[in-house]
mmCIF file of C-alpha atoms in Angstrom:
data_model
loop_
_atom_site.group_PDB
_atom_site.id
_atom_site.type_symbol
_atom_site.label_atom_id
_atom_site.label_comp_id
_atom_site.label_asym_id
_atom_site.label_seq_id
_atom_site.Cartn_x
_atom_site.Cartn_y
_atom_site.Cartn_z
ATOM 1 C CA MET A 1 6.881 -5.659 14.187
ATOM 2 C CA VAL A 2 5.083 -2.511 15.182
ATOM 3 C CA SER A 3 3.387 -2.468 18.550
ATOM 4 C CA GLU A 4 -0.298 -2.004 19.217
ATOM 5 C CA ASP A 5 0.601 1.263 20.980
ATOM 6 C CA TYR A 6 2.331 2.494 17.806
ATOM 7 C CA LEU A 7 -0.708 1.551 15.711
ATOM 8 C CA ARG A 8 -2.957 3.469 18.107
ATOM 9 C CA ASP A 9 -0.642 6.492 17.920
ATOM 10 C CA VAL A 10 -0.619 6.711 14.119
ATOM 11 C CA THR A 11 -4.203 5.641 13.383
ATOM 12 C CA ILE A 12 -6.844 8.300 12.897
ATOM 13 C CA GLY A 13 -10.146 7.002 14.242
ATOM 14 C CA ASN A 14 -10.678 3.542 15.661
ATOM 15 C CA LEU A 15 -8.027 0.855 15.308
ATOM 16 C CA ALA A 16 -9.706 -1.879 13.257
ATOM 17 C CA GLU A 17 -9.212 -5.486 14.292
ATOM 18 C CA LEU A 18 -9.511 -8.279 11.753
ATOM 19 C CA SER A 19 -12.819 -10.116 11.935
ATOM 20 C CA GLY A 20 -11.515 -13.301 10.334
ATOM 21 C CA LYS A 21 -8.752 -14.763 8.227
ATOM 22 C CA ILE A 22 -7.044 -12.837 5.472
ATOM 23 C CA ILE A 23 -8.529 -13.825 2.117
ATOM 24 C CA LEU A 24 -6.244 -13.823 -0.910
ATOM 25 C CA GLN A 25 -7.626 -13.940 -4.440
ATOM 26 C CA GLU A 26 -5.889 -15.048 -7.583
ATOM 27 C CA TYR A 27 -4.788 -12.180 -9.831
ATOM 28 C CA ASN A 28 -7.685 -10.324 -11.418
ATOM 29 C CA PRO A 29 -6.911 -8.294 -14.579
ATOM 30 C CA ARG A 30 -9.731 -5.889 -13.578
ATOM 31 C CA TRP A 31 -7.513 -4.586 -10.773
ATOM 32 C CA GLU A 32 -5.556 -2.529 -13.312
ATOM 33 C CA GLN A 33 -8.784 -0.941 -14.596
ATOM 34 C CA MET A 34 -9.850 -0.218 -11.007
ATOM 35 C CA PHE A 35 -6.507 1.488 -10.423
ATOM 36 C CA ARG A 36 -6.923 3.615 -13.591
ATOM 37 C CA GLN A 37 -10.319 4.811 -12.386
ATOM 38 C CA GLN A 38 -8.866 5.760 -8.989
ATOM 39 C CA GLU A 39 -5.912 7.441 -10.675
ATOM 40 C CA GLU A 40 -8.295 9.710 -12.607
ATOM 41 C CA ARG A 41 -10.258 10.460 -9.445
ATOM 42 C CA ILE A 42 -7.053 11.485 -7.621
ATOM 43 C CA LYS A 43 -5.875 13.598 -10.567
ATOM 44 C CA GLN A 44 -9.190 15.443 -10.590
ATOM 45 C CA ALA A 45 -9.070 15.978 -6.827
ATOM 46 C CA LEU A 46 -5.541 17.408 -6.988
ATOM 47 C CA LYS A 47 -5.859 19.197 -10.325
ATOM 48 C CA GLY A 48 -3.129 21.796 -10.800
ATOM 49 C CA LYS A 49 -0.779 20.223 -8.255
ATOM 50 C CA GLN A 50 2.478 18.494 -9.078
ATOM 51 C CA ILE A 51 1.840 14.817 -8.304
ATOM 52 C CA HIS A 52 2.890 11.360 -9.432
ATOM 53 C CA ILE A 53 0.684 8.267 -9.110
ATOM 54 C CA GLU A 54 1.685 4.579 -9.293
ATOM 55 C CA HIS A 55 -0.186 1.302 -8.878
ATOM 56 C CA VAL A 56 1.775 -0.660 -6.260
ATOM 57 C CA GLY A 57 1.200 -3.658 -4.028
ATOM 58 C CA SER A 58 0.185 -7.136 -5.056
ATOM 59 C CA THR A 59 -2.794 -6.085 -7.210
ATOM 60 C CA SER A 60 -0.286 -4.351 -9.507
ATOM 61 C CA VAL A 61 1.592 -7.593 -10.291
ATOM 62 C CA PRO A 62 0.045 -9.850 -12.946
ATOM 63 C CA GLY A 63 0.020 -13.455 -11.768
ATOM 64 C CA LEU A 64 0.286 -12.637 -8.046
ATOM 65 C CA CYS A 65 -2.421 -13.474 -5.525
ATOM 66 C CA ALA A 66 -3.599 -10.523 -3.437
ATOM 67 C CA LYS A 67 -6.123 -9.159 -1.033
ATOM 68 C CA PRO A 68 -8.597 -7.349 -3.337
ATOM 69 C CA VAL A 69 -7.366 -3.931 -2.186
ATOM 70 C CA ILE A 70 -5.904 -1.486 -4.709
ATOM 71 C CA ASP A 71 -2.682 -0.009 -3.301
ATOM 72 C CA ILE A 72 -1.812 3.365 -4.778
ATOM 73 C CA LEU A 73 1.332 5.413 -4.295
ATOM 74 C CA LEU A 74 0.823 9.175 -4.498
ATOM 75 C CA LEU A 75 3.853 11.448 -4.507
ATOM 76 C CA VAL A 76 3.329 15.094 -3.619
ATOM 77 C CA GLU A 77 5.740 17.949 -3.125
ATOM 78 C CA ASP A 78 5.658 17.681 0.694
ATOM 79 C CA SER A 79 3.554 14.976 2.342
ATOM 80 C CA SER A 80 3.839 16.758 5.702
ATOM 81 C CA ASP A 81 1.993 19.762 4.179
ATOM 82 C CA GLU A 82 -1.461 18.273 4.679
ATOM 83 C CA ASP A 83 -3.167 21.559 3.798
ATOM 84 C CA SER A 84 -2.063 21.050 0.207
ATOM 85 C CA TYR A 85 -3.928 17.762 -0.396
ATOM 86 C CA VAL A 86 -5.888 16.252 2.528
ATOM 87 C CA VAL A 87 -9.170 18.166 2.145
ATOM 88 C CA GLN A 88 -9.204 17.621 -1.618
ATOM 89 C CA LEU A 89 -8.710 13.865 -1.213
ATOM 90 C CA GLN A 90 -11.285 13.633 1.571
ATOM 91 C CA ASP A 91 -13.787 15.553 -0.557
ATOM 92 C CA SER A 92 -13.195 12.888 -3.233
ATOM 93 C CA GLY A 93 -14.056 10.047 -0.858
ATOM 94 C CA TYR A 94 -10.679 9.096 0.605
ATOM 95 C CA ASN A 95 -10.457 9.074 4.401
ATOM 96 C CA LEU A 96 -7.188 9.865 6.161
ATOM 97 C CA ARG A 97 -6.493 6.866 8.433
ATOM 98 C CA ILE A 98 -2.736 6.822 9.095
ATOM 99 C CA ARG A 99 -0.327 9.651 9.897
ATOM 100 C CA GLU A 100 3.254 8.493 10.431
ATOM 101 C CA LEU A 101 5.225 11.657 11.123
ATOM 102 C CA GLU A 102 8.497 9.859 11.841
ATOM 103 C CA TRP A 103 8.350 7.304 9.007
ATOM 104 C CA PHE A 104 8.953 9.261 5.799
ATOM 105 C CA ALA A 105 6.036 11.597 6.703
ATOM 106 C CA HIS A 106 3.764 8.825 5.398
ATOM 107 C CA ARG A 107 0.022 9.353 5.177
ATOM 108 C CA MET A 108 -2.455 6.651 4.231
ATOM 109 C CA PHE A 109 -6.029 7.163 3.097
ATOM 110 C CA LYS A 110 -8.724 4.521 2.707
ATOM 111 C CA GLY A 111 -11.153 4.488 -0.179
ATOM 112 C CA GLU A 112 -14.141 2.258 -0.887
ATOM 113 C CA ASN A 113 -15.777 0.692 -3.939
ATOM 114 C CA PRO A 114 -13.222 -0.631 -4.672
ATOM 115 C CA GLU A 115 -11.270 -0.785 -1.432
ATOM 116 C CA VAL A 116 -8.165 1.388 -1.762
ATOM 117 C CA ASN A 117 -5.082 2.070 0.315
ATOM 118 C CA LEU A 118 -3.707 5.411 -0.874
ATOM 119 C CA HIS A 119 -0.139 5.923 0.390
ATOM 120 C CA VAL A 120 1.205 9.474 0.269
ATOM 121 C CA PHE A 121 4.912 10.337 0.354
ATOM 122 C CA SER A 122 7.023 13.269 -0.805
ATOM 123 C CA PHE A 123 8.868 13.285 -4.127
ATOM 124 C CA GLY A 124 12.274 11.631 -3.740
ATOM 125 C CA CYS A 125 11.227 9.482 -0.779
ATOM 126 C CA GLU A 126 13.346 6.337 -0.585
ATOM 127 C CA GLU A 127 10.394 4.258 0.673
ATOM 128 C CA ALA A 128 8.385 5.176 -2.423
ATOM 129 C CA GLU A 129 11.327 4.146 -4.603
ATOM 130 C CA ARG A 130 11.580 0.854 -2.693
ATOM 131 C CA MET A 131 7.868 0.171 -3.237
ATOM 132 C CA THR A 132 8.097 0.610 -7.000
ATOM 133 C CA ALA A 133 11.370 -1.343 -7.241
ATOM 134 C CA PHE A 134 9.786 -4.234 -5.332
ATOM 135 C CA ARG A 135 6.733 -4.171 -7.630
ATOM 136 C CA ASP A 136 8.933 -4.101 -10.727
ATOM 137 C CA ARG A 137 11.008 -7.039 -9.454
ATOM 138 C CA LEU A 138 7.894 -9.139 -8.839
ATOM 139 C CA ARG A 139 6.587 -8.281 -12.305
ATOM 140 C CA ALA A 140 9.865 -9.317 -13.936
ATOM 141 C CA ASP A 141 11.060 -12.292 -11.870
ATOM 142 C CA GLU A 142 8.847 -15.382 -11.646
ATOM 143 C CA GLU A 143 10.953 -17.045 -8.948
ATOM 144 C CA ASP A 144 10.650 -14.054 -6.603
ATOM 145 C CA ARG A 145 6.945 -13.681 -7.455
ATOM 146 C CA LEU A 146 6.324 -17.352 -6.517
ATOM 147 C CA LEU A 147 8.384 -16.993 -3.320
ATOM 148 C CA TYR A 148 6.341 -13.972 -2.304
ATOM 149 C CA ALA A 149 3.022 -15.651 -3.201
ATOM 150 C CA ASP A 150 3.901 -18.779 -1.202
ATOM 151 C CA THR A 151 4.848 -16.642 1.807
ATOM 152 C CA LYS A 152 1.628 -14.652 1.554
ATOM 153 C CA ARG A 153 -0.502 -17.810 1.394
ATOM 154 C CA ARG A 154 1.282 -19.365 4.373
ATOM 155 C CA LEU A 155 0.908 -16.208 6.464
ATOM 156 C CA ALA A 156 -2.695 -15.567 5.400
ATOM 157 C CA ALA A 157 -3.639 -18.949 6.891
ATOM 158 C CA ARG A 158 -2.588 -17.755 10.355
ATOM 159 C CA GLU A 159 -4.657 -15.800 12.864
ATOM 160 C CA TRP A 160 -3.839 -12.071 13.156
ATOM 161 C CA LYS A 161 -5.377 -9.403 15.360
ATOM 162 C CA TYR A 162 -4.417 -6.550 13.031
ATOM 163 C CA LEU A 163 -3.707 -6.519 9.308
ATOM 164 C CA GLN A 164 -0.423 -4.726 10.058
ATOM 165 C CA GLU A 165 0.822 -7.873 11.833
ATOM 166 C CA TYR A 166 0.383 -9.845 8.611
ATOM 167 C CA ALA A 167 2.147 -7.085 6.648
ATOM 168 C CA ASP A 168 5.032 -7.035 9.133
ATOM 169 C CA ALA A 169 5.360 -10.826 8.993
ATOM 170 C CA LYS A 170 6.117 -10.543 5.266
ATOM 171 C CA SER A 171 9.070 -8.224 5.913
ATOM 172 C CA CYS A 172 11.722 -10.979 5.889
ATOM 173 C CA VAL A 173 10.776 -12.180 2.406
ATOM 174 C CA VAL A 174 10.432 -8.574 1.223
ATOM 175 C CA GLN A 175 13.973 -7.853 2.434
ATOM 176 C CA GLU A 176 15.246 -10.994 0.701
ATOM 177 C CA ILE A 177 13.675 -9.938 -2.593
ATOM 178 C CA LEU A 178 15.010 -6.382 -2.193
ATOM 179 C CA ARG A 179 18.524 -7.846 -1.768
ATOM 180 C CA HIS A 180 18.051 -9.399 -5.228
ATOM 181 C CA ILE A 181 17.535 -5.857 -6.513
ATOM 182 C CA TYR A 182 20.071 -3.865 -4.527
ATOM 183 C CA GLY A 183 22.607 -6.607 -3.747
#
């Protein structure tokens, strides 16, 4: 699990504490439409740039419960070259919240209406490939999807100070499911 000090180091602005329990909703088919709208918004913001956009996270898996937050994966040529995309995304309503220089040069923006987590990595990033492989496994394998859903429900019932603690607590089941993919 990441430490509170690490979270403070990588977070831009105030570190947000949870104000209550994590609420999971049953799968909503509208989540795909919400993603498509955000995808168009990102394409317009970064018009003329080489990018790739994917719907990831639990809202991208039919039949899976999720926090109603649309997770989006954006691949750019070089995620550490913030001058090439940050201002354009911020001008389109996405706020840069996380800058992880040492972890795949990951950047994460927050969007609202709907709530969005926009994860930015460079083309060829192994973490981006892992995210899409995990999504594809959950879409294709009911047993793994149910295992993940049960884990999420159990963990969502607990008290967490930061959302990242909940995300980190899922890492064991994520690794188990990834072993089903990669052996």
